[in-house]
Amino acid sequence: MAELESVLEERLIAELTGGESQWTYRPDIRTEEALWDNFKYILEQNNKAELGDQPLSESEFAKVKNDLSHASFYDAGQWLVGENGKVYVHVHRGDKVLHLKVMNNEHIAGGSSVYEVINQYRVFKSEEDKNGRNSRYDVTLLINGIPMIHIELKNKAHSYINGFNQIKNYISEGKFRGLFSNVQMFVVSNAVDTKYFAAARDTELNKEFLTGWVDEDNKPVCDYIEFTKSVLRIPQAHEMVSKYTVLDNVRKKLLILRPYQIHAIEAMRRASKTGKSGYIWHTTGSGKTMTSYKATRNLLMDIPSIEKTLFLIDRKDLDKQTGDAFKSYSENDTIDVDNTENVNRLIKKLTDGNRQMIVTTIQKMQKMIRDSLKDGSKDYNQIKSLRIAFVVDECHRAVSPQTKREIERFFANSLWFGFTGTPIFEENKYEQKGDLPQTTEELYGECLHSYTIKEAIHDKAVLGFNIENLGPENIRPEDEAAYYNSENHKRKVLDVILNRSKSKFGMQLVKGKTYEAMLTVDSIASAQEYYDLIMRIKAGEDELKISEEVMKALPDFPKTAITFSVVENEEASKTNQEAMKRYLDDYSKMFNSRSYGLGEITAYNNNLNERLARNGNKYTDRMEQLDLVIVVDRLLTGFDAPCLSTIFIDREPMKPQHLIQAFSRTNRINDSNKMYGQIVTFRSPKEYKKRINEALVLYSKGGFGKAIAEDWDTVLSQFETSLKTIRNFAPTPNDVLGLSDRQKKVFIVLFREFDHNFAHLKSFSTYDNEMLKKYDFTEEDYEDYAAVYNNVIAEMRDRPAKDEGDNEISDDYELVAYSKFKVDFEYIVSLLQGFVDSMSAAESGIDDFDAKLKEIRENINEFASTNPKLSSLISRMVDEMEKDFDKYINRDVSAIINQMRYEAADKEIKKYANKWFLEEEAVRYEVYNYKDGKLANENKLKESADYAAYKEKNEASLPKYKFYSELKKDFDEKLIPEARPYIS
């Protein structure tokens, strides 16, 4: 038998409270009143000098309670950042303002910090809107009386995903209010597998982003007690919610670093304390920008001898992208970040005497040293003597060996920390130039921490790759240039992109959820030829036609843009300049946006970057999205767009580091339907395969395996095997119905494997529905099996395990091989939030307002096929938006809809309770916990009925024996169909 959850709680609390200076167990704090009383006591104890001998009055503390009850976890995060690490609440007392210190994040594991652990805290439904039901939380960690980390435990017979879903439900029901609105981090565990994640709205929570812990050697730490030792003891837990938490101001989200990011920062801290430089090898896509931000910031906090930290980057477009990311992270942070605009401003920042972090470009730094500082001047001497730490993102592209030597000679008291996803090794070292360094280690020092692409894929920090090497194999070398530059070759490439890549673009998904792709070519001229050919194809002026199937899915496909670096454009001929004007005009017309002149290419590129990355809710709208961008070298490094799924490569094979950098544009985690980064090459297939294998081995510390990159033959074989296995086990969908419970559980596992392999197969350009005939299998067959699978899941999910080896079926898998995506509630909410945000920011006109509302209504109508009641409720809100949008400006759509749907469910619950003279709370509990046609506690519901009152009020009352059976029948047949659609 699996251990009881109460036993797991006891063991967890014992670990948390064991040893010196650890958490104090408070079994007396289990109500909101006790929680506030405890917080008040700690606040008054830490502010005796400010308060004098007079404790907070009832009205003063009411003000405090209001200030600490936040509308969102993000708002709480903004407050908890504090002022230079100190978090305050301000109270008026007479003519004086009392500045009461709530928390000091510099006092970790000491000073004014108080650490307490509580469990079985009772949280009641809101009296105002009567949402949900009463609940008990498992374990919560309090810092200075404030809930900061919340833990939900399940026993081994259940998946940790159940704990994740439970937290998601609590949030949607408004349970995390008052002091609990300050929670910053959640932990879920079933004892043998443990994950953590940042607090967010229920509609923003995504199980794809649950993070497990690994040690410094990237070995998993899964057991909940071992996880607690590594993460939840003091000081680690306090650091997790202070030093290793980031606020993303653009997305209004709270972010918590992954373990490898934390280990890298700690490695840099140790090195800097001993005066050592070095580099961090973290594979591209693993969050290097955020890591480098926190590392740069923490160096100032942790190492008093460092006077300035400079974050160096290259190229104007990356300056904008990375600078904006840093500004977003730092807006509410304790350290100023200055994206310096000119050399004089840089000099001023370096000489102002403030300990701060500066974001600047290598070009500005070189100009300052070479041209702007006069030898022997006050500024020259002051800057030259600074004790400074340089942090360099994409450290090989940003700073060449010659440039680094030049800067190092000027800043004699400097440390250097490079971040790279693709270090330079002996195997691919720089060409020898005098005595300049040729490898990353020679340039920066030893590797302080590594996190390779193999490890990142294993940990699901990034996705693996699907690789297709297409194109002719036997072209003579002397014929290659003519063939690859021909329009016929480009037309074949575009046939693959436009007609054979439906899965790559996610065309089975709803509009707004599809993916993007990048086409990289070897020259600006080739990029222009591709762009012009696509425009002719879209206009129906070429022999290549876009298929009806594609046009039906996306009538405006492909929405295409072209970009190349400013330098390339400035050197281009007048003909190219004229062509660029046309591309800029096309872009402006496509999105009904501002016009861009040739002198505004940087602004165009910045807008293109933002649109491709879909930074901002406005880009959830199909009208604001791109499908394809054509590039030469721009965006192949240092660009992050999770919705970009594919890179098509029509150029000669690149160096190992450039291949991995380009590939890594595609493998960012986005949603459950994006399973791989897609790579398609169109030249020299044998040579590409050889080069790709060499690159993957080099950047995986040797040996990469199937998890990193798989080809068509491998995936086809996996599909054939899993299809054969399913048919042997259940020849037809109907045969599943006759299986035993144990056999049905086996079917669930087998069908999930088949579903994964079928979806994987579909992601290749080589796939065609016609090929299924060979296996006597169709899409309809898949859908029939999937329908039976869903029925079996619903049937088996909550059946109790009969023995130790008969575990519950986890519900953490979503079918991915469907040809048509189903619109769900979360998608509708995100679409509405994006609409409200973009309109609130006055980014669109009345035409866009009407068009976007029309698109939203189309999605709501599609959602109505699965949940007509909830879709009707949402439609009413959209009607209200159309009549009076002003009242929705800057509002949280999720909160509004949640209140509406719970009120709608509550109305039905109240009607039923009154009809049968039942306690309303008892009915509500049963509705929320109703599963598979069964009540959670049928006897308790019946006991709450007042039969005498019922009989008194009803002349034609039922006899008692019939009363209870009819009450249950009415619950099943009328109340559940009316109320459950609003909450399930």
mmCIF file of C-alpha atoms in Angstrom, residues 549-831:
data_model
loop_
_atom_site.group_PDB
_atom_site.id
_atom_site.type_symbol
_atom_site.label_atom_id
_atom_site.label_comp_id
_atom_site.label_asym_id
_atom_site.label_seq_id
_atom_site.Cartn_x
_atom_site.Cartn_y
_atom_site.Cartn_z
ATOM 1 C CA GLU A 549 -6.036 21.826 -47.792
ATOM 2 C CA VAL A 550 -3.531 24.495 -46.725
ATOM 3 C CA MET A 551 -5.695 27.370 -47.940
ATOM 4 C CA LYS A 552 -8.674 25.977 -46.064
ATOM 5 C CA ALA A 553 -6.652 25.880 -42.841
ATOM 6 C CA LEU A 554 -5.046 29.328 -43.288
ATOM 7 C CA PRO A 555 -6.479 31.383 -46.181
ATOM 8 C CA ASP A 556 -3.806 34.099 -45.768
ATOM 9 C CA PHE A 557 -0.860 31.669 -45.682
ATOM 10 C CA PRO A 558 2.050 32.274 -45.924
ATOM 11 C CA LYS A 559 2.374 35.677 -44.254
ATOM 12 C CA THR A 560 5.998 36.354 -45.135
ATOM 13 C CA ALA A 561 8.670 38.909 -44.269
ATOM 14 C CA ILE A 562 12.327 39.288 -45.151
ATOM 15 C CA THR A 563 15.155 40.669 -43.044
ATOM 16 C CA PHE A 564 18.892 41.101 -43.291
ATOM 17 C CA SER A 565 21.306 43.019 -41.132
ATOM 18 C CA VAL A 566 21.581 46.794 -41.297
ATOM 19 C CA VAL A 567 25.214 46.535 -42.367
ATOM 20 C CA GLU A 568 24.350 44.252 -45.254
ATOM 21 C CA ASN A 569 21.599 46.576 -46.373
ATOM 22 C CA GLU A 570 23.790 49.675 -46.160
ATOM 23 C CA GLU A 571 26.347 48.009 -48.423
ATOM 24 C CA ALA A 572 23.742 46.804 -50.882
ATOM 25 C CA SER A 573 23.320 48.199 -54.339
ATOM 26 C CA LYS A 574 20.701 50.756 -55.311
ATOM 27 C CA THR A 575 18.642 47.899 -56.762
ATOM 28 C CA ASN A 576 18.623 46.187 -53.390
ATOM 29 C CA GLN A 577 17.687 49.455 -51.708
ATOM 30 C CA GLU A 578 14.654 49.772 -53.976
ATOM 31 C CA ALA A 579 13.670 46.175 -53.291
ATOM 32 C CA MET A 580 13.932 46.799 -49.555
ATOM 33 C CA LYS A 581 11.510 49.726 -49.827
ATOM 34 C CA ARG A 582 9.002 47.341 -51.377
ATOM 35 C CA TYR A 583 9.481 44.765 -48.609
ATOM 36 C CA LEU A 584 8.944 47.432 -45.966
ATOM 37 C CA ASP A 585 5.772 48.628 -47.704
ATOM 38 C CA ASP A 586 4.469 45.045 -47.964
ATOM 39 C CA TYR A 587 5.066 44.547 -44.246
ATOM 40 C CA SER A 588 3.263 47.748 -43.284
ATOM 41 C CA LYS A 589 0.268 46.851 -45.455
ATOM 42 C CA MET A 590 0.133 43.280 -44.162
ATOM 43 C CA PHE A 591 -0.284 44.473 -40.581
ATOM 44 C CA ASN A 592 -1.871 47.861 -41.170
ATOM 45 C CA SER A 593 1.023 49.353 -39.217
ATOM 46 C CA ARG A 594 3.294 52.364 -39.436
ATOM 47 C CA SER A 595 5.423 52.788 -42.538
ATOM 48 C CA TYR A 596 9.175 52.209 -42.398
ATOM 49 C CA GLY A 597 11.669 54.104 -44.531
ATOM 50 C CA LEU A 598 15.137 52.878 -45.474
ATOM 51 C CA GLY A 599 16.524 54.916 -42.603
ATOM 52 C CA GLU A 600 14.298 53.023 -40.162
ATOM 53 C CA ILE A 601 15.416 49.470 -40.809
ATOM 54 C CA THR A 602 16.460 49.101 -37.178
ATOM 55 C CA ALA A 603 12.928 50.002 -36.087
ATOM 56 C CA TYR A 604 11.531 47.549 -38.652
ATOM 57 C CA ASN A 605 13.812 44.775 -37.426
ATOM 58 C CA ASN A 606 12.846 45.463 -33.820
ATOM 59 C CA ASN A 607 9.145 45.259 -34.706
ATOM 60 C CA LEU A 608 9.764 42.076 -36.682
ATOM 61 C CA ASN A 609 11.629 40.544 -33.717
ATOM 62 C CA GLU A 610 8.766 41.381 -31.369
ATOM 63 C CA ARG A 611 6.177 39.987 -33.779
ATOM 64 C CA LEU A 612 8.119 36.757 -34.357
ATOM 65 C CA ALA A 613 8.644 36.264 -30.616
ATOM 66 C CA ARG A 614 4.979 37.189 -30.021
ATOM 67 C CA ASN A 615 6.000 39.395 -27.139
ATOM 68 C CA GLY A 616 2.717 40.761 -25.861
ATOM 69 C CA ASN A 617 -0.868 39.583 -25.808
ATOM 70 C CA LYS A 618 -1.720 41.398 -29.046
ATOM 71 C CA TYR A 619 0.234 38.739 -30.931
ATOM 72 C CA THR A 620 -2.158 35.972 -29.858
ATOM 73 C CA ASP A 621 -4.293 37.299 -32.724
ATOM 74 C CA ARG A 622 -3.741 35.654 -36.132
ATOM 75 C CA MET A 623 -4.059 39.087 -37.759
ATOM 76 C CA GLU A 624 -0.827 40.152 -36.006
ATOM 77 C CA GLN A 625 1.240 37.049 -36.748
ATOM 78 C CA LEU A 626 3.805 35.986 -39.333
ATOM 79 C CA ASP A 627 4.239 32.503 -40.808
ATOM 80 C CA LEU A 628 7.631 32.696 -42.474
ATOM 81 C CA VAL A 629 10.671 34.958 -42.282
ATOM 82 C CA ILE A 630 13.487 34.786 -44.846
ATOM 83 C CA VAL A 631 16.988 35.531 -43.507
ATOM 84 C CA VAL A 632 20.627 35.302 -44.456
ATOM 85 C CA ASP A 633 22.481 35.362 -41.133
ATOM 86 C CA ARG A 634 20.326 37.634 -39.021
ATOM 87 C CA LEU A 635 18.277 35.941 -36.235
ATOM 88 C CA LEU A 636 20.259 32.698 -36.502
ATOM 89 C CA THR A 637 21.878 33.407 -33.128
ATOM 90 C CA GLY A 638 20.646 35.016 -29.924
ATOM 91 C CA PHE A 639 16.991 35.193 -30.960
ATOM 92 C CA ASP A 640 14.283 33.576 -28.845
ATOM 93 C CA ALA A 641 10.816 32.790 -30.251
ATOM 94 C CA PRO A 642 9.134 29.731 -28.677
ATOM 95 C CA CYS A 643 6.424 29.719 -31.365
ATOM 96 C CA LEU A 644 9.063 29.262 -34.103
ATOM 97 C CA SER A 645 9.041 25.541 -34.849
ATOM 98 C CA THR A 646 11.067 25.058 -38.026
ATOM 99 C CA ILE A 647 14.175 26.236 -39.823
ATOM 100 C CA PHE A 648 14.441 25.490 -43.538
ATOM 101 C CA ILE A 649 18.079 25.666 -44.701
ATOM 102 C CA ASP A 650 18.989 26.253 -48.341
ATOM 103 C CA ARG A 651 22.729 26.929 -48.087
ATOM 104 C CA GLU A 652 25.957 24.995 -47.794
ATOM 105 C CA PRO A 653 26.650 23.147 -44.507
ATOM 106 C CA MET A 654 27.823 25.458 -41.724
ATOM 107 C CA LYS A 655 30.452 25.108 -39.012
ATOM 108 C CA PRO A 656 29.441 23.019 -35.952
ATOM 109 C CA GLN A 657 28.789 26.005 -33.682
ATOM 110 C CA HIS A 658 26.730 27.772 -36.362
ATOM 111 C CA LEU A 659 24.641 24.651 -37.042
ATOM 112 C CA ILE A 660 23.745 24.228 -33.373
ATOM 113 C CA GLN A 661 23.001 27.942 -33.003
ATOM 114 C CA ALA A 662 20.699 27.901 -36.037
ATOM 115 C CA PHE A 663 18.985 24.663 -34.987
ATOM 116 C CA SER A 664 18.362 26.088 -31.536
ATOM 117 C CA ARG A 665 16.053 28.782 -32.869
ATOM 118 C CA THR A 666 13.467 25.992 -33.177
ATOM 119 C CA ASN A 667 13.554 23.933 -29.979
ATOM 120 C CA ARG A 668 12.157 26.311 -27.366
ATOM 121 C CA ILE A 669 9.259 24.849 -25.370
ATOM 122 C CA ASN A 670 5.957 26.405 -26.393
ATOM 123 C CA ASP A 671 2.967 24.098 -25.835
ATOM 124 C CA SER A 672 2.137 20.391 -25.648
ATOM 125 C CA ASN A 673 1.640 20.167 -29.436
ATOM 126 C CA LYS A 674 5.151 21.386 -30.239
ATOM 127 C CA MET A 675 7.198 18.260 -29.563
ATOM 128 C CA TYR A 676 10.384 18.901 -31.559
ATOM 129 C CA GLY A 677 12.446 21.569 -33.240
ATOM 130 C CA GLN A 678 12.115 20.899 -36.974
ATOM 131 C CA ILE A 679 15.163 21.079 -39.243
ATOM 132 C CA VAL A 680 14.926 20.690 -43.041
ATOM 133 C CA THR A 681 17.983 21.037 -45.279
ATOM 134 C CA PHE A 682 17.839 21.180 -49.075
ATOM 135 C CA ARG A 683 21.448 20.724 -50.183
ATOM 136 C CA SER A 684 24.116 17.996 -50.037
ATOM 137 C CA PRO A 685 22.087 15.593 -47.851
ATOM 138 C CA LYS A 686 24.949 13.185 -47.126
ATOM 139 C CA GLU A 687 27.343 15.976 -46.197
ATOM 140 C CA TYR A 688 24.712 17.678 -44.035
ATOM 141 C CA LYS A 689 23.989 14.446 -42.183
ATOM 142 C CA LYS A 690 27.705 13.968 -41.474
ATOM 143 C CA ARG A 691 28.190 17.582 -40.307
ATOM 144 C CA ILE A 692 25.065 17.507 -38.107
ATOM 145 C CA ASN A 693 26.164 14.287 -36.404
ATOM 146 C CA GLU A 694 29.613 15.757 -35.721
ATOM 147 C CA ALA A 695 28.109 18.957 -34.298
ATOM 148 C CA LEU A 696 25.684 17.093 -32.027
ATOM 149 C CA VAL A 697 28.455 14.859 -30.694
ATOM 150 C CA LEU A 698 30.737 17.854 -30.081
ATOM 151 C CA TYR A 699 28.102 19.844 -28.168
ATOM 152 C CA SER A 700 26.763 16.889 -26.193
ATOM 153 C CA LYS A 701 30.119 16.023 -24.624
ATOM 154 C CA GLY A 702 30.243 13.009 -26.890
ATOM 155 C CA GLY A 703 27.369 10.829 -28.097
ATOM 156 C CA PHE A 704 23.915 12.251 -28.557
ATOM 157 C CA GLY A 705 21.465 9.381 -29.066
ATOM 158 C CA LYS A 706 17.937 9.279 -30.381
ATOM 159 C CA ALA A 707 16.550 11.751 -27.858
ATOM 160 C CA ILE A 708 18.369 14.619 -29.523
ATOM 161 C CA ALA A 709 17.813 14.038 -33.218
ATOM 162 C CA GLU A 710 15.757 11.488 -35.112
ATOM 163 C CA ASP A 711 15.269 10.930 -38.827
ATOM 164 C CA TRP A 712 12.406 9.708 -40.997
ATOM 165 C CA ASP A 713 13.469 6.058 -41.163
ATOM 166 C CA THR A 714 13.745 5.784 -37.377
ATOM 167 C CA VAL A 715 10.391 7.435 -36.727
ATOM 168 C CA LEU A 716 8.628 5.419 -39.455
ATOM 169 C CA SER A 717 9.923 2.216 -37.863
ATOM 170 C CA GLN A 718 8.640 3.363 -34.455
ATOM 171 C CA PHE A 719 5.227 4.131 -35.964
ATOM 172 C CA GLU A 720 5.006 0.730 -37.650
ATOM 173 C CA THR A 721 5.939 -1.069 -34.442
ATOM 174 C CA SER A 722 3.455 0.831 -32.262
ATOM 175 C CA LEU A 723 0.623 0.402 -34.807
ATOM 176 C CA LYS A 724 1.292 -3.336 -34.975
ATOM 177 C CA THR A 725 1.349 -3.520 -31.172
ATOM 178 C CA ILE A 726 -1.992 -1.721 -30.807
ATOM 179 C CA ARG A 727 -3.659 -3.948 -33.403
ATOM 180 C CA ASN A 728 -2.324 -7.104 -31.809
ATOM 181 C CA PHE A 729 -3.665 -5.960 -28.457
ATOM 182 C CA ALA A 730 -7.011 -4.591 -29.701
ATOM 183 C CA PRO A 731 -7.617 -5.225 -33.439
ATOM 184 C CA THR A 732 -10.465 -2.662 -33.521
ATOM 185 C CA PRO A 733 -11.551 0.162 -31.181
ATOM 186 C CA ASN A 734 -14.598 -1.885 -30.151
ATOM 187 C CA ASP A 735 -12.326 -4.682 -28.914
ATOM 188 C CA VAL A 736 -11.015 -2.364 -26.201
ATOM 189 C CA LEU A 737 -14.409 -2.361 -24.502
ATOM 190 C CA GLY A 738 -14.139 -6.071 -23.689
ATOM 191 C CA LEU A 739 -10.751 -5.809 -21.978
ATOM 192 C CA SER A 740 -10.279 -6.273 -18.248
ATOM 193 C CA ASP A 741 -9.356 -3.303 -16.073
ATOM 194 C CA ARG A 742 -5.708 -4.321 -16.016
ATOM 195 C CA GLN A 743 -5.700 -4.781 -19.811
ATOM 196 C CA LYS A 744 -7.316 -1.381 -20.271
ATOM 197 C CA LYS A 745 -4.473 0.183 -18.343
ATOM 198 C CA VAL A 746 -2.036 -1.538 -20.695
ATOM 199 C CA PHE A 747 -4.040 -0.193 -23.659
ATOM 200 C CA ILE A 748 -3.714 3.355 -22.282
ATOM 201 C CA VAL A 749 0.085 3.036 -22.202
ATOM 202 C CA LEU A 750 0.249 1.465 -25.671
ATOM 203 C CA PHE A 751 -2.065 4.025 -27.260
ATOM 204 C CA ARG A 752 -0.104 6.936 -25.782
ATOM 205 C CA GLU A 753 3.037 5.506 -27.362
ATOM 206 C CA PHE A 754 1.243 5.099 -30.689
ATOM 207 C CA ASP A 755 -0.227 8.620 -30.504
ATOM 208 C CA HIS A 756 3.226 10.088 -29.877
ATOM 209 C CA ASN A 757 4.778 8.148 -32.768
ATOM 210 C CA PHE A 758 1.940 9.009 -35.170
ATOM 211 C CA ALA A 759 2.219 12.718 -34.362
ATOM 212 C CA HIS A 760 5.999 12.478 -34.747
ATOM 213 C CA LEU A 761 5.602 10.861 -38.159
ATOM 214 C CA LYS A 762 3.212 13.590 -39.293
ATOM 215 C CA SER A 763 5.785 16.248 -38.479
ATOM 216 C CA PHE A 764 7.998 15.193 -41.394
ATOM 217 C CA SER A 765 7.652 16.724 -44.850
ATOM 218 C CA THR A 766 7.837 13.190 -46.271
ATOM 219 C CA TYR A 767 4.553 12.248 -44.577
ATOM 220 C CA ASP A 768 1.390 12.030 -46.669
ATOM 221 C CA ASN A 769 -2.022 10.684 -45.649
ATOM 222 C CA GLU A 770 -1.926 8.410 -48.696
ATOM 223 C CA MET A 771 0.934 6.417 -47.204
ATOM 224 C CA LEU A 772 -1.439 5.110 -44.503
ATOM 225 C CA LYS A 773 -3.152 2.938 -47.113
ATOM 226 C CA LYS A 774 -0.121 0.656 -47.023
ATOM 227 C CA TYR A 775 -1.017 -0.142 -43.413
ATOM 228 C CA ASP A 776 -4.787 -0.286 -43.985
ATOM 229 C CA PHE A 777 -5.101 2.588 -41.517
ATOM 230 C CA THR A 778 -6.813 5.981 -41.747
ATOM 231 C CA GLU A 779 -7.217 9.201 -39.794
ATOM 232 C CA GLU A 780 -10.753 8.029 -38.970
ATOM 233 C CA ASP A 781 -9.316 4.829 -37.435
ATOM 234 C CA TYR A 782 -7.053 6.946 -35.251
ATOM 235 C CA GLU A 783 -9.974 9.109 -34.136
ATOM 236 C CA ASP A 784 -12.026 5.999 -33.254
ATOM 237 C CA TYR A 785 -9.202 4.608 -31.139
ATOM 238 C CA ALA A 786 -8.738 8.050 -29.556
ATOM 239 C CA ALA A 787 -12.437 8.250 -28.660
ATOM 240 C CA VAL A 788 -12.273 4.846 -26.963
ATOM 241 C CA TYR A 789 -9.034 5.874 -25.234
ATOM 242 C CA ASN A 790 -10.748 8.973 -23.782
ATOM 243 C CA ASN A 791 -13.624 6.838 -22.534
ATOM 244 C CA VAL A 792 -11.249 4.359 -20.909
ATOM 245 C CA ILE A 793 -9.287 7.195 -19.258
ATOM 246 C CA ALA A 794 -12.507 8.608 -17.782
ATOM 247 C CA GLU A 795 -13.528 5.134 -16.633
ATOM 248 C CA MET A 796 -10.192 4.113 -15.090
ATOM 249 C CA ARG A 797 -8.762 7.378 -13.780
ATOM 250 C CA ASP A 798 -10.245 7.351 -10.293
ATOM 251 C CA ARG A 799 -10.554 3.650 -9.629
ATOM 252 C CA PRO A 800 -8.563 2.774 -6.506
ATOM 253 C CA ALA A 801 -5.330 0.830 -6.902
ATOM 254 C CA LYS A 802 -5.855 -2.805 -5.898
ATOM 255 C CA ASP A 803 -2.250 -3.547 -5.012
ATOM 256 C CA GLU A 804 1.224 -2.028 -4.917
ATOM 257 C CA GLY A 805 1.872 -2.740 -8.593
ATOM 258 C CA ASP A 806 -1.503 -1.461 -9.798
ATOM 259 C CA ASN A 807 -1.014 2.292 -9.773
ATOM 260 C CA GLU A 808 -3.496 4.947 -10.752
ATOM 261 C CA ILE A 809 -3.456 6.086 -14.363
ATOM 262 C CA SER A 810 -1.910 9.572 -14.550
ATOM 263 C CA ASP A 811 -3.749 12.217 -16.540
ATOM 264 C CA ASP A 812 -0.645 14.197 -17.507
ATOM 265 C CA TYR A 813 -0.727 13.150 -21.172
ATOM 266 C CA GLU A 814 -2.591 14.966 -23.935
ATOM 267 C CA LEU A 815 -3.236 13.342 -27.300
ATOM 268 C CA VAL A 816 -1.185 15.097 -29.972
ATOM 269 C CA ALA A 817 -1.854 13.293 -33.250
ATOM 270 C CA TYR A 818 -5.267 14.880 -33.837
ATOM 271 C CA SER A 819 -5.566 16.524 -37.251
ATOM 272 C CA LYS A 820 -7.827 19.190 -35.800
ATOM 273 C CA PHE A 821 -7.140 21.075 -32.586
ATOM 274 C CA LYS A 822 -10.075 21.573 -30.228
ATOM 275 C CA VAL A 823 -10.633 25.074 -28.866
ATOM 276 C CA ASP A 824 -10.538 24.977 -25.064
ATOM 277 C CA PHE A 825 -11.455 27.337 -22.248
ATOM 278 C CA GLU A 826 -7.841 28.442 -21.574
ATOM 279 C CA TYR A 827 -7.363 29.379 -25.221
ATOM 280 C CA ILE A 828 -10.538 31.480 -25.273
ATOM 281 C CA VAL A 829 -9.429 33.303 -22.102
ATOM 282 C CA SER A 830 -5.942 34.006 -23.517
ATOM 283 C CA LEU A 831 -7.505 35.295 -26.749
#
